[in-house]
Coordinates of C-alpha atoms in Angstrom, one line a residue:
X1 CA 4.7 -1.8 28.3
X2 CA 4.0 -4.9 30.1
X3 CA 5.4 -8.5 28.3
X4 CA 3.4 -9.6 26.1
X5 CA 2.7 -13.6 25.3
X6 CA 1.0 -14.6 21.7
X7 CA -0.6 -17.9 22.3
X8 CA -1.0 -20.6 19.6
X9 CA -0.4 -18.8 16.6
X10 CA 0.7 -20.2 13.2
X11 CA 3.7 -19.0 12.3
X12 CA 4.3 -17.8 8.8
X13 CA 7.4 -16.3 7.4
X14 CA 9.5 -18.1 4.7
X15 CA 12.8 -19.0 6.1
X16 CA 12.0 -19.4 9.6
X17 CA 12.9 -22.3 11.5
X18 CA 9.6 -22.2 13.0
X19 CA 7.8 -21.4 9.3
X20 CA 4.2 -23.0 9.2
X21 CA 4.1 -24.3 13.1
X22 CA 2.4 -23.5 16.0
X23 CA 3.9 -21.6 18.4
X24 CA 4.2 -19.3 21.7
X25 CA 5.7 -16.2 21.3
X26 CA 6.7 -14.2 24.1
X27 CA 8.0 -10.4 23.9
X28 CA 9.9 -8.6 26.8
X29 CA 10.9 -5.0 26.7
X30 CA 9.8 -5.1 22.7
X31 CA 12.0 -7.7 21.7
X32 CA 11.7 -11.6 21.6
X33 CA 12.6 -13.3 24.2
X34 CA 11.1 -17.0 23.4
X35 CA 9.6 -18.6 20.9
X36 CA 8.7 -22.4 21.9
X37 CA 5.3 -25.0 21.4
X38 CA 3.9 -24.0 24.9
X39 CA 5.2 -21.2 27.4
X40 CA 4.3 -20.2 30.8
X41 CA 4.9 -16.9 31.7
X42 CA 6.9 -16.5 34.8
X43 CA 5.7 -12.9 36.1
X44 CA 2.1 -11.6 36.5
X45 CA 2.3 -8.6 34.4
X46 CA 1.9 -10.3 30.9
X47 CA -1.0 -9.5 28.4
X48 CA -1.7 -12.7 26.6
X49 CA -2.8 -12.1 22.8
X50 CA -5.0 -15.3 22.1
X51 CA -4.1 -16.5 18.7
X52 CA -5.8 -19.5 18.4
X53 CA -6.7 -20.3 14.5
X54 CA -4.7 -17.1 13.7
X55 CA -1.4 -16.2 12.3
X56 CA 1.9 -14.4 13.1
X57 CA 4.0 -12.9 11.0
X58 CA 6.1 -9.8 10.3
X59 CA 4.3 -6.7 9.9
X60 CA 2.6 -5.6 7.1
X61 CA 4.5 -2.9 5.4
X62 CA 2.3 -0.7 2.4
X63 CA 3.7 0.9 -0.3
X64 CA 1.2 3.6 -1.4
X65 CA -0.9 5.3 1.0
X66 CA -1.7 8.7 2.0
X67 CA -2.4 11.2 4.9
X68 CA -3.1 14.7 4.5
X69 CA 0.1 16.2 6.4
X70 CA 0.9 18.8 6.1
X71 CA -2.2 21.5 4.3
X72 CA -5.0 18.5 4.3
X73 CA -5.2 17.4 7.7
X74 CA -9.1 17.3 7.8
X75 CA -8.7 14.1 5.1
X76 CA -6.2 12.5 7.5
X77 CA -3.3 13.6 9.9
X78 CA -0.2 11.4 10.8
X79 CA -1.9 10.8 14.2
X80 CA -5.8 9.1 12.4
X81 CA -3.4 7.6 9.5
X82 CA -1.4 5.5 12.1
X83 CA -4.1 4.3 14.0
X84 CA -6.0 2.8 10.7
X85 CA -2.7 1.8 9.6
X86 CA -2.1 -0.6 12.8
X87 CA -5.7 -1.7 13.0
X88 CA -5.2 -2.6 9.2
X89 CA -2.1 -4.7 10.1
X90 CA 0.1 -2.4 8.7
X91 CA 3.6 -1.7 11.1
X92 CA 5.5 0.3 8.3
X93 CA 3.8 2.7 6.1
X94 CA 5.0 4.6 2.8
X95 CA 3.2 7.8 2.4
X96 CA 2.6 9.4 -1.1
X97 CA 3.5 12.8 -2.0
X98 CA -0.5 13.8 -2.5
X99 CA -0.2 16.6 0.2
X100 CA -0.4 20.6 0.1
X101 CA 2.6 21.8 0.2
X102 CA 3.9 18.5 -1.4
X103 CA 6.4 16.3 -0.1
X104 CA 9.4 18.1 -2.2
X105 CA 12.0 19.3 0.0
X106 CA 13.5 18.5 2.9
X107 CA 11.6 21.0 5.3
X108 CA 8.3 19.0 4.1
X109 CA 10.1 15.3 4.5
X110 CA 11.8 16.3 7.6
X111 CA 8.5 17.5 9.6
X112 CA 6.7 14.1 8.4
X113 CA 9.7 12.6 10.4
X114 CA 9.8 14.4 12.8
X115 CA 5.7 14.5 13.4
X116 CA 5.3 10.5 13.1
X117 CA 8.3 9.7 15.7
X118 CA 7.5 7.6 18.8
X119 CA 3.9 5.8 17.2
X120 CA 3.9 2.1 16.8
X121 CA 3.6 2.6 12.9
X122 CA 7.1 3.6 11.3
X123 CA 6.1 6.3 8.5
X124 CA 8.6 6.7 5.7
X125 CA 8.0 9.8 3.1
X126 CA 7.6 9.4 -0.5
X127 CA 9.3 12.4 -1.9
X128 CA 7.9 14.3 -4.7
X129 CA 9.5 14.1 -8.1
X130 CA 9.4 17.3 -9.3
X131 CA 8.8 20.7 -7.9
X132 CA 4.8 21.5 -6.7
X133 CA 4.4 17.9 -8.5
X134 CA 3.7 19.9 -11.7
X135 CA 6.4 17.7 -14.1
X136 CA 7.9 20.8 -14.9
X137 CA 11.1 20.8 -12.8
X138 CA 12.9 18.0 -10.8
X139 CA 13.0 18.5 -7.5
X140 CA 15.9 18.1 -4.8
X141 CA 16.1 14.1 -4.8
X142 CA 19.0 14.0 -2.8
X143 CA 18.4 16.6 0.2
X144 CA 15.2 14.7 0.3
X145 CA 16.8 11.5 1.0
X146 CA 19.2 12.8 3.8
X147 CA 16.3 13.6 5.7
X148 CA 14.2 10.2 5.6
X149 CA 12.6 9.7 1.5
X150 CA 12.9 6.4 0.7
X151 CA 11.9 6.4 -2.8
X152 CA 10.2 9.4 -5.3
X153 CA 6.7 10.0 -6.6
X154 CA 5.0 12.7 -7.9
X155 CA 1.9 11.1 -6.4
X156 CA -1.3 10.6 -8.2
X157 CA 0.6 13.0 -10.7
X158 CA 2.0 11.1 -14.2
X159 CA 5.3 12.5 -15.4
X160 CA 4.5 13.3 -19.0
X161 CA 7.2 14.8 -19.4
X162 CA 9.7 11.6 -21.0
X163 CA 12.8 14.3 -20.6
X164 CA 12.5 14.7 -17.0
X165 CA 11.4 11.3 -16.0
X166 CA 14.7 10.0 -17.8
X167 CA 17.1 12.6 -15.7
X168 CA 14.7 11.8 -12.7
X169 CA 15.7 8.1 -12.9
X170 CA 19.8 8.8 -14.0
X171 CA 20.1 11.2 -11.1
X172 CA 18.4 8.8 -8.6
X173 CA 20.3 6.0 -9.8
X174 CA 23.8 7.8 -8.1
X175 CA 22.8 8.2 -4.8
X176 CA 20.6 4.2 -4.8
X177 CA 17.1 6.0 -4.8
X178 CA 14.2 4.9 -6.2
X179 CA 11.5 6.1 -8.5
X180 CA 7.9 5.0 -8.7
X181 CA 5.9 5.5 -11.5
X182 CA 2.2 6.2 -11.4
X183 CA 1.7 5.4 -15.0
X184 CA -1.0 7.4 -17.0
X185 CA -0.8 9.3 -20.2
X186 CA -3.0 12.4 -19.6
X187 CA -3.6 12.8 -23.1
X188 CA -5.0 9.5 -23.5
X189 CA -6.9 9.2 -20.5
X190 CA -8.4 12.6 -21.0
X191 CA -9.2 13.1 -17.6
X192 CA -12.0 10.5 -17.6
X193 CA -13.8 9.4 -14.8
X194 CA -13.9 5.4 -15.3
X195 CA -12.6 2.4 -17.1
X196 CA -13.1 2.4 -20.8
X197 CA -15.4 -0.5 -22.5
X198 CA -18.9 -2.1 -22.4
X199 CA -20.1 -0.9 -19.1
X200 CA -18.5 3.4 -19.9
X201 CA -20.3 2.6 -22.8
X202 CA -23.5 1.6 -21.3
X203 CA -23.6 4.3 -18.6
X204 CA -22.8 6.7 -21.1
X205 CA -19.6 7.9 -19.6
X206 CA -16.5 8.9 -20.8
X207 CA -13.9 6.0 -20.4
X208 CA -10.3 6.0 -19.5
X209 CA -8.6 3.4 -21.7
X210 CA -5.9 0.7 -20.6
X211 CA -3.8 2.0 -23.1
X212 CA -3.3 5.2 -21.3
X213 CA -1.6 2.8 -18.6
X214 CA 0.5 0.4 -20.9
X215 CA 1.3 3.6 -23.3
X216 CA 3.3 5.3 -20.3
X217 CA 4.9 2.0 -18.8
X218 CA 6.5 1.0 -21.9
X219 CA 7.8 4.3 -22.0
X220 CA 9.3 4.1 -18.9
X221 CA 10.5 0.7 -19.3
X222 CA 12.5 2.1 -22.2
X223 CA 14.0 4.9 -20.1
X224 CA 14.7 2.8 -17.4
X225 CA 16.6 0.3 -19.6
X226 CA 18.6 3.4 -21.6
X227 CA 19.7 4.4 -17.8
X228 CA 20.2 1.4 -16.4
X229 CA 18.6 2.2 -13.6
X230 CA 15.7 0.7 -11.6
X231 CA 12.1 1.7 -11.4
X232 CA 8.9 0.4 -9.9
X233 CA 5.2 0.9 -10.9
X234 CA 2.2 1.4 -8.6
X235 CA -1.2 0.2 -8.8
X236 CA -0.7 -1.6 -12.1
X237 CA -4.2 -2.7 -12.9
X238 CA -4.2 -3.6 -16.9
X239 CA -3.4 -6.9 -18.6
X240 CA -1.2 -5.0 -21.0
X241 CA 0.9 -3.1 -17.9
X242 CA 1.4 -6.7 -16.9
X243 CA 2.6 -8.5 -20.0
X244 CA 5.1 -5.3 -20.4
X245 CA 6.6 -5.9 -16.9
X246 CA 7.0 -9.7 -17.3
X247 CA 8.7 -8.7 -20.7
X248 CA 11.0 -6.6 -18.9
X249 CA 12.2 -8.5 -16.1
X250 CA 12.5 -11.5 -18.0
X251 CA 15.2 -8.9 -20.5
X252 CA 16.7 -8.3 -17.3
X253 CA 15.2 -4.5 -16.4
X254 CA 15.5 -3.8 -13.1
X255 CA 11.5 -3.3 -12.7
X256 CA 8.8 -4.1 -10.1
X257 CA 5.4 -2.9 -9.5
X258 CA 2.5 -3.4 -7.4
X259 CA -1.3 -3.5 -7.4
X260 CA -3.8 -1.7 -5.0
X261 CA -5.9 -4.6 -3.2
X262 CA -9.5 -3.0 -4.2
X263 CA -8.3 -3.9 -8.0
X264 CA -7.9 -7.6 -7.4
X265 CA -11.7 -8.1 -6.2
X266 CA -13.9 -4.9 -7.8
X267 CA -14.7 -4.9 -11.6
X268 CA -16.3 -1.5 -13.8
X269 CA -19.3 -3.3 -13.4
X270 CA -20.1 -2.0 -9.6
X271 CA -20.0 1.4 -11.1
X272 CA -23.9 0.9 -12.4
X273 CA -24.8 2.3 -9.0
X274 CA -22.7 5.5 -9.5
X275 CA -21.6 4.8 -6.2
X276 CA -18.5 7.8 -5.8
X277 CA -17.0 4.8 -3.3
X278 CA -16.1 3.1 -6.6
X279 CA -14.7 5.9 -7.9
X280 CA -10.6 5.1 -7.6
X281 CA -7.8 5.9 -9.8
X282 CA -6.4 3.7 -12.3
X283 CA -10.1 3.2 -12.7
X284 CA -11.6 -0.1 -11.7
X285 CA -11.1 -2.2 -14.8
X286 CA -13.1 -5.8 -15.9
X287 CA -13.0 -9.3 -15.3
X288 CA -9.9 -9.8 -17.8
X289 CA -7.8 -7.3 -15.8
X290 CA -8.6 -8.8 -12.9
X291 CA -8.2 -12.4 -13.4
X292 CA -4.6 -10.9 -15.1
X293 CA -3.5 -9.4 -12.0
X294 CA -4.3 -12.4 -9.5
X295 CA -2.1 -14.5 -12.2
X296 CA 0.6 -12.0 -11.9
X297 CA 0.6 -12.1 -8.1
X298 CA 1.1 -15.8 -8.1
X299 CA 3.7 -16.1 -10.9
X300 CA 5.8 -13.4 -9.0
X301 CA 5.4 -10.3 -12.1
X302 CA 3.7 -8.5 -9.2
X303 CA 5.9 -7.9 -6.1
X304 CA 3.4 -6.2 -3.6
X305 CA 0.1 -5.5 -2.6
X306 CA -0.6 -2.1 -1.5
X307 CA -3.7 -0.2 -0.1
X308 CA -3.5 3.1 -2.0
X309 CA -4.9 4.4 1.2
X310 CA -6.9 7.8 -0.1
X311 CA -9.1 9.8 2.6
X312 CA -11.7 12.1 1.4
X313 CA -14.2 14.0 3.2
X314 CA -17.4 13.3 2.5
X315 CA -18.2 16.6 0.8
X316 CA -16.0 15.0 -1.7
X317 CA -17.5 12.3 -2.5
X318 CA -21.2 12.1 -1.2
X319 CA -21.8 14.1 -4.9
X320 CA -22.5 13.2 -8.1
X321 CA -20.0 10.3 -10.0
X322 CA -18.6 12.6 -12.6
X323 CA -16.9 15.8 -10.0
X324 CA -16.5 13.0 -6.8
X325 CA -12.6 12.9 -6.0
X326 CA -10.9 9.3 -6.4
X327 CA -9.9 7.3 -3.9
X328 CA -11.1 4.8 -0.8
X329 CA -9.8 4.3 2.7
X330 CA -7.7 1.2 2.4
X331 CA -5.8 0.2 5.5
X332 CA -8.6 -2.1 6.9
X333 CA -9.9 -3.8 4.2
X334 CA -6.1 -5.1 2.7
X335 CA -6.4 -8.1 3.9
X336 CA -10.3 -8.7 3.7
X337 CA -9.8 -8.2 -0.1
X338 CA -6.9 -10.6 -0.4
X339 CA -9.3 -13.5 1.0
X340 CA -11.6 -12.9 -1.2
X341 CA -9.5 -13.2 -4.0
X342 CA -8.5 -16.3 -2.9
X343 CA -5.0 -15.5 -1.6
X344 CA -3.3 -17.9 1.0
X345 CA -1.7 -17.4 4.1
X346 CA 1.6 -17.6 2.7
X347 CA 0.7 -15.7 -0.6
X348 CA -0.7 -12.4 2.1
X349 CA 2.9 -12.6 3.7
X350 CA 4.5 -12.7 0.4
X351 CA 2.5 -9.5 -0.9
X352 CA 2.2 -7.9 2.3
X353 CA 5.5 -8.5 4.3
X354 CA 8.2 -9.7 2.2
X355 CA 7.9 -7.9 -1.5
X356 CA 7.2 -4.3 0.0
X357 CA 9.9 -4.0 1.5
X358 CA 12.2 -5.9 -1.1
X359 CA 11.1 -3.2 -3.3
X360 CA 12.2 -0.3 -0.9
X361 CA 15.5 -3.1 0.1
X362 CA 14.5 -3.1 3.7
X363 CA 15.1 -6.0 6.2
X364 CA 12.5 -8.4 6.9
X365 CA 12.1 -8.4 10.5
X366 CA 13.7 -11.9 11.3
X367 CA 11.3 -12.5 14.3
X368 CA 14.1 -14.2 16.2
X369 CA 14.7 -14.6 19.7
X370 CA 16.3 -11.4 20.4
X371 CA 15.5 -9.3 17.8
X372 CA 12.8 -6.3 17.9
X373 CA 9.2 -7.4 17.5
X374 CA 8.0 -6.2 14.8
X375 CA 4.5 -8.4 13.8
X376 CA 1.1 -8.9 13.1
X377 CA -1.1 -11.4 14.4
X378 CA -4.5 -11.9 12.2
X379 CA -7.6 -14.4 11.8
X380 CA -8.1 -15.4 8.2
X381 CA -11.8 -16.6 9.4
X382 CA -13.2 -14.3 11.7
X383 CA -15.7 -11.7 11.0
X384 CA -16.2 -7.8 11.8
X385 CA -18.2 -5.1 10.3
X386 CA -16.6 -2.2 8.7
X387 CA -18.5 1.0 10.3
X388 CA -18.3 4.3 12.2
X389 CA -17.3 2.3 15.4
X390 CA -14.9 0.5 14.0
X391 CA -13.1 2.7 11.1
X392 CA -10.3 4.6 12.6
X393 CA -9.8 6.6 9.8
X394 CA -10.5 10.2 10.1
X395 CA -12.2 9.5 6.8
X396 CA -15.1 7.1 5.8
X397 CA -14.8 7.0 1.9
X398 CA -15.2 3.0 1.3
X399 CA -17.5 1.0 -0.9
X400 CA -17.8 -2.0 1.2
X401 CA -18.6 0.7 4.7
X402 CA -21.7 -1.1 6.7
X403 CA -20.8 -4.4 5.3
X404 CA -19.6 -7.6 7.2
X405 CA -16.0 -8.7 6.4
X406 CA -14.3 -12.0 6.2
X407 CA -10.2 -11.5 7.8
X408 CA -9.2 -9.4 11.0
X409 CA -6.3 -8.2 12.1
X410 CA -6.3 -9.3 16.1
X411 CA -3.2 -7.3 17.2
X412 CA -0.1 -5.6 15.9
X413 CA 3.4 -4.9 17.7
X414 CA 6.2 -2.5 17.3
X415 CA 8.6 0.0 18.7
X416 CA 7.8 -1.6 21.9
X417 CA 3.7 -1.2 22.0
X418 CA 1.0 -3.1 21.3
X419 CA -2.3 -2.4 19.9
X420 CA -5.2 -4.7 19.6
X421 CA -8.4 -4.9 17.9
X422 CA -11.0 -5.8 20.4

């Protein structure tokens, strides 16, 4: 790859002696070699990344996201879920279990590995909790993790069962792994198709409560306290979830969780169009929830952001509300959807770069002279459209697909490439 020279970007990672200027950053052989107010390349063959009114930072890294690899490859495969990954910002992606087989042994971790090796995006498996993701019967944790897991998730699967979710969390807790929670009581949410209150009501649709979300974290909290061992919950999108978490940490629990970005801007309310694009799971809740969980980004209960990346082909979801399958593509729109909830430069790095990977206790990247480049450069002002030509999903499942968007992600570097979005 040719040396590569990022031109008059603001600079915005906490801790670095450059934090909040603007700089020149020049990358040789993938690692920087200079970071100074003004540099003039020396040699011819340099591609010059024009970030002018744009930012630098470390790569986004996301902590819920899925392909289809292996068994659902016409949703997504490793090569399609990369590309939207880097054109989303994204340089380091944590893939759920949601696959057929699952990810639950270490023949399925090891050929996610194996598969995703020399791309610009570093993929890390989500192991599977238990066997076939059925809550029935853990499965191999710790072969898992010799291969490449970094943490365990039975997916858009709920444990119900409070037995096995206890040894789950006691027999991680010996070998430092991590288990994630997708907290839902099946029996209360009754396999419903939206969020419970005035507007299920009006529609006439059966509602999925926020109580079968707070029901199942307190009940983890507790297990996680009586084994002393850590746990972190995804896509948290109820008041109550929140005010249990803040509980907990403030006791001392060793507990984080994140929230999928799609919850911080969309309400129940767009689901009077019985658009399936709206159709996500934890269900799109209201204005309470939502105002909640921008509170709990900024007073530090939430750690990360995450895009809950889920492909579907369209036979899937171009159907009627009540039998469409849950989920949107994700990777793109992150970052449009933290600007229009009002996040700041520094509050996207903090969700995006720094909190993911605390989470997972992974390094920063430093972005140091010397050091690997690892970054993302992106405009917090610039517009795009969101459409065929520009998704590079294998998938087109999204709600806001045709529609002009505020945020873009100019260029991202790692493992010594570059890939830009022209």
């Amino acid at each position: 790859m040719s040396d590569i020279l990022i031109s008059a970007a603001k600079l915005v990672l906490p801790g670095h002696q450059h934090d909040g200027q603007i700089v020149d950053m020049l990358i040789e052989n993938g690692s920087i070699r200079e970071i100074a107010k003004s540099i003039t390349p020396k040699g011819k063959d340099v591609q010059v990344v024009d970030a002018k009114n744009a930012v630098v930072s470390a790569g986004f890294f996301d902590l819920n996201s899925n392909f289809g690899e292996p068994g659902l490859e016409t949703k997504e495969d490793i090569s399609t879920g990369t590309r939207a990954a880097a054109a989303g910002g994204f340089t380091e992606v944590a893939i759920h279990p949601n696959t057929n087989p699952a990810l639950q042994s270490r023949s399925e971790v090891a050929l996610v590995v194996n598969a995703a090796k020399g791309n610009l995006v570093n993929v890390y498996p989500v192991g599977s909790v238990s066997k076939k993701r059925e809550g029935k019967e853990l499965a191999e944790l710790y072969d898992m993790k010799t291969v490449g897991a970094v943490a365990f998730c039975d997916g858009n699967h709920s444990v119900q069962q409070a037995g096995l979710m206890g040894r789950a969390l006691l027999y991680a807790k010996g070998f430092d792994g991590l288990i994630i929670s997708f907290a839902e009581d099946e029996s209360i949410a009754g396999g419903n198709q939206m969020n419970e209150g005035v507007m299920s009501t009006y529609l006439g649709m059966k509602g999925k409560p926020n109580l079968a979300e707070s029901l199942m974290v307190s009940r983890d909290l507790f297990l996680a306290e009586y084994n002393e061992a850590p746990i972190h919950f995804t896509t948290i999108s109820t008041t109550e979830s929140l005010e249990l978490i803040k509980k907990a940490k403030a006791k001392g629990i060793q507990v984080t969780c994140d929230v999928a970005a799609h919850n911080l801007v969309f309400t129940d309310d767009e689901v009077v169009t019985f658009d399936s694009n709206y159709k996500v799971n934890p269900p799109l809740r209201t204005k309470k929830d939502v105002k909640a969980l921008l509170k709990g980004l900024r007073d530090g209960t939430i750690d990360a952001v995450v895009s809950q990346h889920t492909p579907q082909e369209i036979e899937f979801k171009d159907v009627e509300f009540h039998i469409a399958k849950d989920g949107i593509i994700g990777f793109q729109t992150v970052l449009p959807f933290l600007l229009r909830a009002g996040l700041t430069d520094e509050e996207i790095v903090s969700k995006l770069v720094i909190g993911p990977r605390a989470v997972l206790k992974r390094e920063v990247p430093t972005l140091t002279v010397g050091e690997p480049a690892n970054l993302v450069v992106f405009s917090t002002t610039e517009k795009w459209v969101f459409n065929a030509a520009s998704n590079k999903s294998k998938s087109a499942n999204s709600p806001v697909m045709g529609q002009e968007l505020t945020g873009k992600v100019l260029a991202v570097v790692n493992n010594n490439q570059l890939i830009e979005n022209k």
